[in-house]
């Protein structure tokens, strides 16, 4: 029997989380504590199997596969019922200021601590990525089931991130946005100055996504002005960063490989699309986001290894890895949007590419972990980050194992909604692992193949949950990792992301689908070759958010929908000007442009706009950036070479360069210059 007090927020969330699964078995005892009374836990699997055998003898024959699936479902139902309130409690314990694991330790409101662990490993920090993914899950849970406590958490997150954006750090500052790429901070929101893999470019788009989820709720419930004034300024900085730096390399989400990351690119595409969706409703300029997003999606396709049927999760660096990485499964679940169906371009969970990739990634762990050996090909196993992993000797991770389940649950939700399953040559091997007679084609609901696939994959997804339950602590605590040979939970205890991953996976199993992000309107690839198109922005410190006390759900929600993704040329009064400068540089040097208009920093070197070296080659040292400038402006500008920060500024020689920006137009104006 589990015995502990549950915070009010968890009591509020439990009923909504259990609508379509076994009823919750939590009773309030005489001491005012909640006690869990398991319905199935006391029964061994042998007892359950005996019950199935009796059923068969009594004239209700059941196939071995069905019997095993029912047994598995009951076991998983039972563990989810037990684990859900524990996961909620443990997750909230790691959020300041009053979380039980961080209370009194200087953690401000809305700050997520990765783990209470201070040694072996020391995770007592806040990561932008981890916090964003946790709060994305909280925002979706909030949209599903409103509670005042959870609303307070979301408002606290907005406030903490608005402050964090202004914290200077080793990656840079806010003037040119580069400081937003800093991945890790002290829990009191001071900079972390130690050696680390920086920049990491997934943090800003992920944070934008989390904040957009909450801002959409505000709009839908009649609080558009609050979304505009209190949340958008922080979102806007992150979107500008995403549009400006998406094509520049950084470290992957595991913080080990510099290069281009599939997870970062896919997160950036979603943020730009969903940001444009929200921005349009708020009356904000969105052209930068809608212009860049298709090019990001185009680049996203370059990670696909068609010959072997999987995503190479890191390119332009990290070639010592084969690329089979849970990074790609995380893309499928975090970019899930049923409006896109089984679209492969956006890597929807039920797309043929995502399913083929799921098989390849999961299979890469079948033989290398002792705890996975001997498990049949059609059964779930413990999943790690990537097969070459050596961190703590390279082990399965709880969050990766939950993600493998969540992708299959997502796929099942879409197939059931569209009442068909399409198998292509790309996904055939995945399906044949589970239904040996599966064939290429579309299988309608009610057909033998459709029914077999749904049954087999439901059990397959449940199998990953069962694997995690087998290796979790008996009290429900989830570490970061599972020892590959002994199955013991190891590394960071009470990892916040582990609890969040459990909650999102089981929400999908429960049939909950979060609102979409416009993916169904953003699947098309641009004609011709991908373009390295980056749009710079001017960054501003967000004002300290102030939320009115009247932010309640509207009785007639949604008051206003946030669904359409803007297309075509918007806000042409801001003319796109691309600055192209050929300037040879050495390692560590960069080129910036500065000028007389606010968009070019008003001659303030600290606000100069960095050009991108994404098109730079030894034969053509081209630096470039696109910048929206007010129509009709008379612009004067110069280029500067930066070496070791602002202290190493070299101005190009000669008079100021100049041009006049035309009146409102959607045509891009190009400036072609050479260093002098």
XYZ file of C-alpha atoms in Angstrom:
676
model
C 0.000 0.000 0.000
C 1.334 3.429 -0.951
C 0.702 6.109 1.666
C 1.362 9.829 1.264
C -0.385 13.169 0.997
C -1.430 14.367 -2.452
C -1.403 18.104 -3.209
C -4.701 19.615 -4.301
C -3.426 20.052 -7.851
C -2.937 16.287 -8.148
C -6.361 15.548 -6.686
C -7.820 17.847 -9.350
C -5.925 16.188 -12.161
C -6.559 12.546 -11.307
C -10.224 12.310 -12.401
C -9.502 13.768 -15.834
C -6.569 11.429 -16.317
C -8.675 8.357 -15.681
C -11.727 8.897 -17.840
C -11.229 5.903 -20.088
C -9.101 3.510 -18.095
C -9.496 1.439 -14.966
C -11.012 3.561 -12.137
C -8.599 5.169 -9.726
C -8.212 3.378 -6.420
C -7.268 6.211 -4.085
C -9.099 6.503 -0.761
C -8.795 9.178 1.892
C -7.996 7.469 5.178
C -8.674 8.623 8.737
C -5.327 10.449 8.868
C -6.134 12.622 5.879
C -3.667 10.783 3.621
C -4.407 9.149 0.293
C -3.833 5.433 0.120
C -3.605 3.380 -3.038
C -5.571 0.146 -3.039
C -4.490 -1.803 -6.112
C -7.107 -3.872 -7.838
C -4.698 -6.131 -9.672
C -1.304 -5.654 -8.104
C -1.826 -8.328 -5.467
C -2.624 -10.849 -8.158
C 0.318 -12.435 -9.823
C 0.423 -12.873 -13.540
C 0.111 -16.576 -12.916
C -3.170 -16.024 -11.131
C -4.398 -13.887 -14.013
C -3.278 -16.476 -16.498
C -5.123 -19.083 -14.463
C -8.260 -16.986 -14.704
C -7.855 -16.892 -18.469
C -7.398 -20.662 -18.505
C -10.588 -21.149 -16.502
C -12.388 -18.896 -18.982
C -11.187 -21.111 -21.804
C -12.300 -24.290 -20.051
C -15.719 -22.758 -19.426
C -16.308 -22.454 -23.126
C -14.940 -19.001 -23.978
C -11.853 -19.898 -25.982
C -9.249 -17.201 -26.369
C -6.124 -17.125 -28.518
C -2.754 -17.123 -26.826
C -2.064 -13.705 -28.314
C -5.343 -12.253 -27.036
C -4.799 -13.818 -23.636
C -1.315 -12.308 -23.377
C -2.581 -8.923 -24.564
C -5.358 -8.885 -21.962
C -2.934 -9.887 -19.258
C -0.543 -7.154 -20.340
C -3.300 -4.531 -20.467
C -4.453 -5.311 -16.949
C -0.920 -5.159 -15.632
C -0.226 -1.851 -17.363
C -3.585 -0.398 -16.290
C -2.749 -1.238 -12.709
C 0.708 0.319 -12.802
C -0.523 3.486 -14.526
C -3.233 3.865 -11.889
C -0.593 3.589 -9.216
C 2.102 5.656 -10.921
C 0.117 8.642 -12.219
C -0.396 10.514 -8.923
C 3.171 9.699 -7.934
C 4.489 11.106 -11.216
C 2.460 14.283 -10.800
C 3.672 14.737 -7.251
C 7.314 14.055 -8.100
C 7.247 16.352 -11.137
C 5.772 19.256 -9.180
C 8.261 18.644 -6.375
C 11.014 19.777 -8.762
C 9.465 23.168 -9.588
C 10.165 26.287 -7.511
C 9.542 27.832 -5.169
C 7.459 25.371 -3.166
C 8.171 22.003 -4.742
C 8.958 19.519 -1.993
C 12.403 18.702 -3.423
C 13.514 22.317 -3.943
C 11.714 24.325 -1.265
C 13.981 26.767 0.575
C 16.871 26.282 -1.874
C 16.628 29.552 -3.793
C 14.585 28.238 -6.723
C 12.252 30.973 -8.029
C 8.658 30.370 -9.008
C 8.211 28.588 -12.330
C 11.785 27.283 -12.514
C 12.162 23.566 -13.294
C 15.060 21.786 -11.637
C 16.180 18.864 -13.774
C 16.716 16.606 -10.760
C 17.296 17.143 -7.033
C 20.603 15.297 -7.444
C 23.656 17.418 -6.585
C 26.311 14.798 -7.293
C 26.925 11.770 -9.478
C 25.424 13.408 -11.490
C 24.916 17.036 -10.474
C 21.629 17.962 -12.146
C 20.630 20.715 -9.736
C 20.329 23.211 -12.590
C 17.595 24.390 -14.903
C 17.840 23.544 -18.597
C 15.806 25.565 -21.098
C 15.001 22.427 -23.100
C 13.910 20.262 -20.162
C 11.835 23.055 -18.647
C 10.124 23.772 -21.967
C 9.196 20.132 -22.567
C 7.904 19.775 -19.011
C 5.800 22.927 -19.302
C 4.549 21.951 -22.749
C 3.126 18.869 -21.082
C 1.726 20.933 -18.218
C 0.114 23.364 -20.655
C -1.598 20.519 -22.501
C -2.755 18.998 -19.199
C -4.078 22.423 -18.189
C -5.982 22.760 -21.443
C -7.482 19.348 -20.801
C -8.475 19.983 -17.204
C -8.371 23.533 -15.805
C -7.132 23.970 -12.241
C -6.153 27.180 -10.468
C -2.949 25.613 -9.151
C -1.815 24.556 -12.586
C -2.746 27.976 -13.954
C -0.480 29.548 -11.343
C 2.320 27.250 -12.451
C 1.952 28.417 -16.065
C 1.927 32.087 -15.131
C 5.028 31.509 -13.021
C 6.753 29.886 -15.984
C 6.007 32.901 -18.191
C 7.493 35.227 -15.575
C 10.604 33.134 -14.964
C 11.398 32.822 -18.671
C 10.866 36.532 -19.316
C 13.522 37.198 -16.694
C 15.820 34.432 -17.914
C 15.955 35.865 -21.435
C 17.767 38.913 -20.082
C 20.491 36.983 -18.263
C 23.846 37.407 -19.993
C 25.795 34.178 -20.325
C 28.756 32.567 -22.099
C 26.685 32.045 -25.270
C 26.054 35.794 -25.527
C 23.430 38.347 -24.653
C 20.009 39.476 -25.800
C 21.172 42.323 -28.063
C 21.714 39.965 -30.989
C 19.770 37.069 -29.475
C 22.735 34.730 -29.168
C 22.379 34.413 -25.394
C 19.069 32.628 -25.935
C 21.099 29.628 -27.129
C 22.548 29.069 -23.653
C 21.227 25.693 -22.511
C 21.770 25.665 -18.767
C 21.468 28.062 -15.821
C 21.838 28.001 -12.081
C 18.536 27.338 -10.320
C 18.392 30.959 -9.100
C 18.488 32.060 -12.769
C 22.078 33.238 -12.659
C 24.421 32.337 -15.498
C 26.293 29.055 -15.517
C 29.884 29.824 -16.496
C 31.385 26.334 -16.601
C 32.514 24.510 -19.709
C 29.548 23.137 -21.626
C 28.292 22.274 -25.088
C 26.966 25.622 -26.312
C 25.027 26.944 -28.064
C 22.087 24.558 -28.068
C 19.494 25.866 -30.491
C 16.514 23.726 -29.460
C 15.792 25.664 -26.264
C 14.246 28.813 -27.833
C 11.823 27.013 -30.194
C 10.789 24.550 -27.487
C 10.155 27.357 -24.993
C 8.181 29.244 -27.634
C 6.024 26.151 -28.201
C 5.295 25.759 -24.479
C 4.378 29.426 -24.088
C 2.275 29.398 -27.260
C 0.189 26.539 -25.831
C -0.738 28.732 -22.871
C -1.182 31.882 -24.983
C -3.623 30.016 -27.220
C -5.697 29.116 -24.176
C -5.781 32.783 -23.190
C -7.004 33.813 -26.642
C -9.593 31.053 -26.800
C -10.966 32.088 -23.422
C -11.314 35.789 -24.152
C -7.993 37.012 -22.758
C -6.278 38.043 -25.986
C -4.972 41.290 -24.486
C -3.179 39.315 -21.762
C -1.616 36.952 -24.295
C -0.488 39.963 -26.310
C 1.014 42.014 -23.501
C 2.248 39.414 -21.034
C 3.234 36.300 -23.005
C 3.971 37.338 -26.599
C 7.110 39.431 -25.854
C 8.935 36.330 -24.571
C 7.605 34.143 -27.374
C 8.650 36.724 -29.963
C 12.301 36.704 -28.891
C 12.427 32.926 -29.187
C 10.747 32.970 -32.598
C 13.162 35.602 -33.859
C 16.069 33.481 -32.643
C 14.606 30.435 -34.403
C 14.186 32.304 -37.698
C 17.694 33.779 -37.488
C 19.881 30.942 -36.243
C 18.105 27.782 -37.440
C 20.697 26.983 -40.096
C 23.713 27.468 -37.867
C 25.175 24.476 -36.098
C 24.963 23.872 -32.369
C 24.993 20.998 -29.920
C 22.356 18.264 -30.000
C 19.789 17.681 -27.267
C 22.130 15.215 -25.533
C 24.685 18.061 -25.387
C 27.469 16.032 -26.939
C 27.615 16.518 -30.701
C 28.100 19.853 -32.488
C 26.374 19.929 -35.846
C 22.838 19.963 -37.207
C 20.280 18.105 -35.089
C 17.064 16.590 -36.427
C 15.359 17.329 -33.118
C 16.387 20.991 -33.196
C 15.373 21.490 -36.820
C 11.980 19.828 -36.383
C 11.290 21.775 -33.181
C 12.195 24.985 -35.000
C 9.777 24.236 -37.828
C 6.932 23.617 -35.418
C 7.693 26.772 -33.404
C 7.725 28.982 -36.504
C 4.458 27.541 -37.835
C 2.640 27.677 -34.512
C 4.158 31.081 -33.760
C 2.830 32.443 -37.043
C -0.549 30.932 -36.216
C -0.682 32.760 -32.871
C 0.963 35.936 -34.147
C -1.640 36.346 -36.875
C -4.462 36.292 -34.319
C -2.598 38.802 -32.141
C -1.988 41.107 -35.101
C 1.793 40.641 -35.065
C 4.192 40.551 -38.036
C 4.605 36.928 -39.067
C 6.286 37.083 -42.467
C 9.691 36.084 -41.111
C 8.232 32.922 -39.634
C 6.154 31.919 -42.650
C 9.036 32.638 -45.031
C 11.627 30.651 -43.078
C 9.473 27.682 -41.966
C 9.241 25.975 -45.398
C 13.021 26.144 -45.783
C 13.456 24.585 -42.344
C 11.081 21.775 -43.307
C 12.966 21.336 -46.567
C 16.258 20.949 -44.690
C 14.576 18.525 -42.278
C 14.195 16.031 -45.134
C 17.978 15.800 -45.560
C 18.324 13.720 -42.377
C 16.513 10.746 -43.926
C 18.568 7.669 -44.825
C 16.357 6.109 -47.499
C 18.567 3.064 -48.028
C 18.350 1.914 -44.404
C 15.026 3.483 -43.482
C 15.881 5.731 -40.569
C 16.673 9.304 -39.604
C 20.350 10.155 -39.186
C 19.718 12.290 -36.146
C 22.873 14.419 -36.373
C 24.575 15.617 -39.545
C 27.356 18.109 -40.236
C 29.072 16.692 -37.164
C 29.096 13.578 -35.001
C 29.838 11.204 -37.861
C 31.259 8.670 -35.401
C 27.651 7.797 -34.574
C 25.459 5.920 -37.014
C 22.606 8.298 -36.262
C 20.059 5.818 -34.879
C 18.916 7.947 -31.980
C 15.863 8.398 -29.745
C 16.174 12.052 -30.742
C 14.079 11.112 -33.802
C 11.346 9.338 -31.839
C 11.073 12.438 -29.655
C 10.467 14.470 -32.813
C 7.554 12.228 -33.783
C 5.784 12.601 -30.436
C 6.498 16.277 -29.795
C 5.443 17.321 -33.300
C 2.330 15.141 -33.273
C -0.660 16.852 -34.901
C -3.553 14.691 -36.155
C -4.505 17.369 -38.689
C -1.448 16.274 -40.677
C -2.569 12.646 -40.706
C 0.356 10.367 -41.485
C 2.413 13.024 -43.254
C 6.060 12.041 -43.611
C 7.465 15.519 -44.259
C 6.564 16.644 -40.729
C 7.453 13.166 -39.423
C 4.039 12.391 -37.985
C 4.043 9.313 -35.713
C 2.044 7.128 -38.127
C 4.000 8.148 -41.242
C 5.864 5.411 -43.032
C 9.209 7.077 -42.322
C 8.533 7.534 -38.609
C 7.414 3.911 -38.239
C 10.395 2.551 -40.154
C 12.644 4.740 -38.036
C 10.950 3.504 -34.843
C 11.807 -0.075 -35.784
C 15.427 0.711 -36.646
C 16.044 2.741 -33.489
C 14.364 0.250 -31.144
C 16.077 -2.704 -32.824
C 19.464 -1.049 -32.308
C 19.058 -1.673 -28.565
C 17.803 -5.254 -28.673
C 21.163 -7.001 -28.579
C 23.415 -4.501 -26.798
C 21.580 -4.419 -23.463
C 21.680 -7.508 -21.273
C 18.156 -6.855 -20.006
C 16.825 -6.976 -23.590
C 18.391 -10.213 -24.692
C 16.061 -13.071 -25.499
C 13.047 -10.818 -26.017
C 11.120 -11.577 -29.208
C 11.311 -9.228 -32.172
C 7.658 -8.247 -31.854
C 7.952 -7.362 -28.167
C 8.931 -4.101 -26.523
C 12.386 -3.587 -25.018
C 14.143 -0.938 -22.986
C 15.241 1.977 -25.195
C 18.300 4.183 -24.810
C 19.547 7.368 -26.435
C 21.797 5.859 -29.132
C 23.713 2.628 -29.394
C 27.183 4.206 -29.137
C 26.328 5.927 -25.843
C 28.999 5.725 -23.120
C 27.497 8.060 -20.513
C 27.274 5.924 -17.365
C 28.342 3.038 -19.627
C 25.433 3.682 -22.006
C 22.038 2.568 -20.736
C 18.323 2.602 -21.439
C 16.518 5.779 -20.390
C 13.023 5.906 -18.962
C 12.067 8.895 -21.108
C 13.200 7.160 -24.310
C 11.268 4.012 -23.426
C 8.121 6.035 -22.726
C 8.628 7.923 -25.999
C 8.713 4.649 -27.943
C 5.318 3.798 -26.460
C 3.904 7.261 -27.067
C 4.677 7.208 -30.785
C 2.680 4.004 -31.227
C -0.216 5.343 -29.148
C -0.208 8.476 -31.338
C -0.295 6.382 -34.502
C -3.188 4.298 -33.206
C -5.199 7.444 -32.440
C -4.842 8.672 -36.021
C -5.565 5.295 -37.623
C -8.720 4.902 -35.559
C -9.852 8.432 -36.439
C -9.295 7.974 -40.173
C -10.490 4.359 -40.036
C -7.687 2.974 -42.151
C -4.014 2.050 -42.062
C -1.756 2.546 -45.061
C 1.346 0.374 -45.415
C 4.062 1.402 -47.857
C 7.230 -0.351 -48.877
C 9.037 1.929 -46.419
C 6.961 0.847 -43.428
C 6.352 -2.781 -44.440
C 9.159 -4.238 -42.303
C 7.795 -2.450 -39.233
C 4.314 -3.894 -39.722
C 5.541 -7.404 -40.537
C 7.273 -7.587 -37.176
C 3.782 -7.563 -35.673
C 1.520 -8.996 -38.377
C 3.515 -11.378 -40.552
C 0.982 -11.346 -43.348
C 0.815 -7.556 -43.661
C 0.947 -6.280 -47.237
C 1.477 -2.947 -48.934
C -1.779 -1.056 -49.374
C -4.537 0.672 -47.444
C -6.420 -1.520 -44.983
C -9.853 -0.276 -43.951
C -11.251 -0.446 -40.439
C -12.940 -3.784 -39.893
C -10.644 -5.682 -42.221
C -8.673 -8.587 -40.825
C -5.330 -6.845 -41.356
C -6.539 -3.605 -39.764
C -7.850 -5.425 -36.697
C -4.682 -7.486 -36.346
C -2.464 -4.423 -36.563
C -4.466 -2.425 -34.020
C -4.485 -5.335 -31.590
C -0.795 -6.150 -32.011
C 0.440 -2.563 -31.811
C -1.705 -1.731 -28.809
C 0.021 -4.574 -26.993
C 3.393 -3.500 -28.396
C 2.991 0.038 -27.043
C 1.804 -1.280 -23.683
C 4.912 -3.422 -23.626
C 7.160 -0.370 -23.389
C 5.163 0.865 -20.397
C 5.506 -2.544 -18.804
C 9.271 -2.473 -19.360
C 9.489 0.866 -17.559
C 7.284 -0.385 -14.723
C 9.531 -3.408 -14.286
C 12.609 -1.265 -13.689
C 11.078 1.653 -11.786
C 11.578 1.873 -8.048
C 8.930 0.030 -6.063
C 7.749 3.369 -4.648
C 7.171 4.743 -8.160
C 10.272 6.940 -8.332
C 11.854 7.266 -11.773
C 15.552 7.806 -12.336
C 17.148 8.962 -15.547
C 18.502 5.566 -16.597
C 18.197 1.801 -16.197
C 21.356 -0.268 -15.813
C 21.776 -2.124 -19.091
C 22.682 -5.418 -17.392
C 21.096 -5.470 -13.935
C 17.968 -3.418 -14.599
C 18.597 -1.265 -11.558
C 17.425 2.373 -11.850
C 20.558 4.525 -11.900
C 21.976 8.006 -12.598
C 19.914 11.093 -11.744
C 17.087 10.247 -9.326
C 13.642 11.793 -9.773
C 14.446 13.176 -13.214
C 11.683 15.662 -14.011
C 11.701 14.782 -17.698
C 11.152 11.083 -16.852
C 7.908 11.911 -15.028
C 6.774 14.246 -17.797
C 7.462 11.544 -20.407
C 5.372 9.045 -18.443
C 2.461 11.470 -18.147
C 2.360 12.416 -21.834
C 2.668 8.795 -22.999
C -0.142 7.596 -20.753
C -2.325 10.570 -21.716
C -2.099 9.400 -25.337
C -2.892 5.868 -24.253
C -5.941 7.327 -22.523
C -7.020 8.838 -25.838
C -6.190 12.475 -25.094
C -5.048 14.397 -28.181
C -3.592 17.867 -27.580
C -4.704 20.674 -29.865
C -2.783 20.857 -33.116
C -0.099 23.318 -34.152
C -1.037 23.862 -37.800
C 0.997 20.978 -39.184
C -1.778 20.066 -41.598
C -1.295 23.469 -43.244
C 2.494 23.271 -43.248
C 3.437 19.990 -44.931
C 4.349 21.324 -48.380
C 7.988 21.624 -49.383
C 9.211 24.649 -51.366
C 9.786 24.173 -55.069
C 13.359 23.561 -56.155
C 16.324 23.288 -53.840
C 16.283 24.190 -50.161
C 17.390 27.748 -49.468
C 19.596 28.810 -46.573
C 17.253 31.667 -45.741
C 17.638 33.289 -42.329
C 15.837 36.407 -41.097
C 17.321 38.479 -38.286
C 15.271 40.247 -35.669
C 15.614 42.959 -33.062
C 15.429 41.549 -29.552
C 13.909 43.273 -26.564
C 13.893 42.427 -22.867
C 10.333 41.349 -22.051
C 8.559 43.458 -19.446
C 7.878 41.745 -16.140
C 4.561 39.963 -16.719
C 1.615 41.120 -14.637
C -1.415 38.849 -14.763
C -4.877 40.033 -13.757
C -6.801 37.936 -11.266
C -9.707 37.550 -13.667
C -8.127 34.930 -15.931
C -10.845 32.301 -15.808
C -12.098 29.880 -18.449
C -14.810 31.379 -20.617
C -18.226 29.788 -20.348
C -18.551 29.811 -24.140
C -14.966 28.916 -25.034
C -13.482 29.084 -27.539
C -14.234 32.782 -27.826
C -11.777 32.946 -30.707
C -10.015 30.163 -32.612
C -6.259 30.009 -33.204
C -6.122 27.637 -36.140
C -5.215 29.340 -39.424
C -1.560 29.562 -40.443
C -1.024 32.792 -42.419
C 0.210 32.471 -45.986
C 1.553 34.848 -48.602
C 3.167 38.196 -47.944
C 2.094 39.826 -44.692
C 3.162 43.236 -43.303
C 4.896 44.446 -46.532
C 5.624 47.774 -44.824
C 8.619 45.916 -43.406
C 10.708 45.288 -46.515
C 13.029 42.294 -46.495
C 16.601 43.382 -47.260
C 19.305 40.742 -47.629
C 22.832 41.912 -46.851
C 25.426 39.815 -48.710
C 29.046 40.503 -47.816
C 32.088 38.646 -49.126
C 34.723 38.761 -46.418
C 37.419 36.202 -45.659
C 37.655 35.390 -41.969
C 39.643 33.178 -39.649
C 38.293 30.703 -37.119
C 36.553 32.595 -34.291
C 35.854 35.705 -36.368
C 32.437 36.856 -37.562
C 30.917 39.617 -39.661
C 28.177 41.986 -38.529
C 26.357 44.894 -40.107
C 25.494 48.114 -38.281
C 23.798 51.283 -39.490
C 21.765 54.374 -38.813
C 18.269 52.838 -38.565
C 16.923 51.030 -35.487
C 16.810 47.745 -37.374
C 20.609 48.026 -37.821
C 21.324 49.050 -34.250
C 21.458 52.857 -34.743
C 25.270 52.668 -35.024
C 25.524 50.884 -31.656
C 28.115 48.140 -32.124
C 26.523 46.193 -29.281
C 23.339 45.983 -31.339
C 24.964 45.158 -34.679
C 23.315 42.348 -36.653
C 25.392 39.184 -37.089
C 25.582 37.752 -40.591
C 25.360 34.018 -41.135
C 28.241 31.963 -42.484
C 25.929 29.153 -43.640
C 26.836 29.884 -47.296
C 30.536 30.474 -46.611
C 33.074 28.346 -48.483
C 36.795 28.707 -49.006
C 36.110 29.603 -52.625
C 33.269 31.989 -51.869
C 33.514 33.601 -48.398
C 29.903 34.790 -48.391
C 28.248 36.104 -45.241
C 24.559 37.003 -45.411
C 21.429 37.822 -43.423
C 17.937 39.056 -44.252
C 16.480 41.863 -42.164
C 13.030 43.505 -42.203
C 13.481 47.302 -42.521
C 10.773 49.940 -42.514
C 9.646 50.882 -46.031
C 10.892 54.280 -47.207
C 13.904 54.360 -44.877
C 17.157 55.987 -46.007
C 19.773 53.568 -44.798
C 23.482 54.057 -44.154
C 25.512 51.089 -42.999
C 28.913 49.455 -42.679
C 30.255 45.979 -41.987
C 32.457 45.138 -39.015
C 34.656 42.134 -38.322
C 34.400 40.763 -34.779
C 37.270 38.934 -33.107
C 36.861 37.791 -29.500
C 33.788 39.880 -28.792
C 33.095 43.589 -29.010
C 36.621 44.403 -27.822
C 37.940 43.082 -31.137
C 35.950 45.205 -33.603
C 37.445 46.103 -36.988
C 35.495 48.481 -39.220
C 35.708 48.207 -42.972
C 37.348 51.201 -44.645
C 35.749 53.913 -46.786
C 32.596 55.938 -46.560
C 29.313 54.658 -45.252
C 27.359 52.528 -47.673
C 23.793 53.616 -48.373
C 20.504 52.902 -50.133
C 16.830 53.797 -49.930
C 14.311 51.159 -48.978
C 11.440 51.137 -51.486
C 7.840 51.607 -50.515
C 5.890 48.634 -49.201
C 6.769 45.563 -51.243
C 7.000 41.823 -50.882
C 10.090 41.607 -53.103
C 13.369 40.927 -51.319
C 15.959 43.659 -51.810
C 19.550 42.421 -52.122
C 22.712 44.297 -51.190
C 25.867 42.738 -52.662
C 29.087 43.996 -51.083
C 32.751 43.084 -50.687
C 34.877 43.786 -47.650
C 37.070 46.820 -48.093
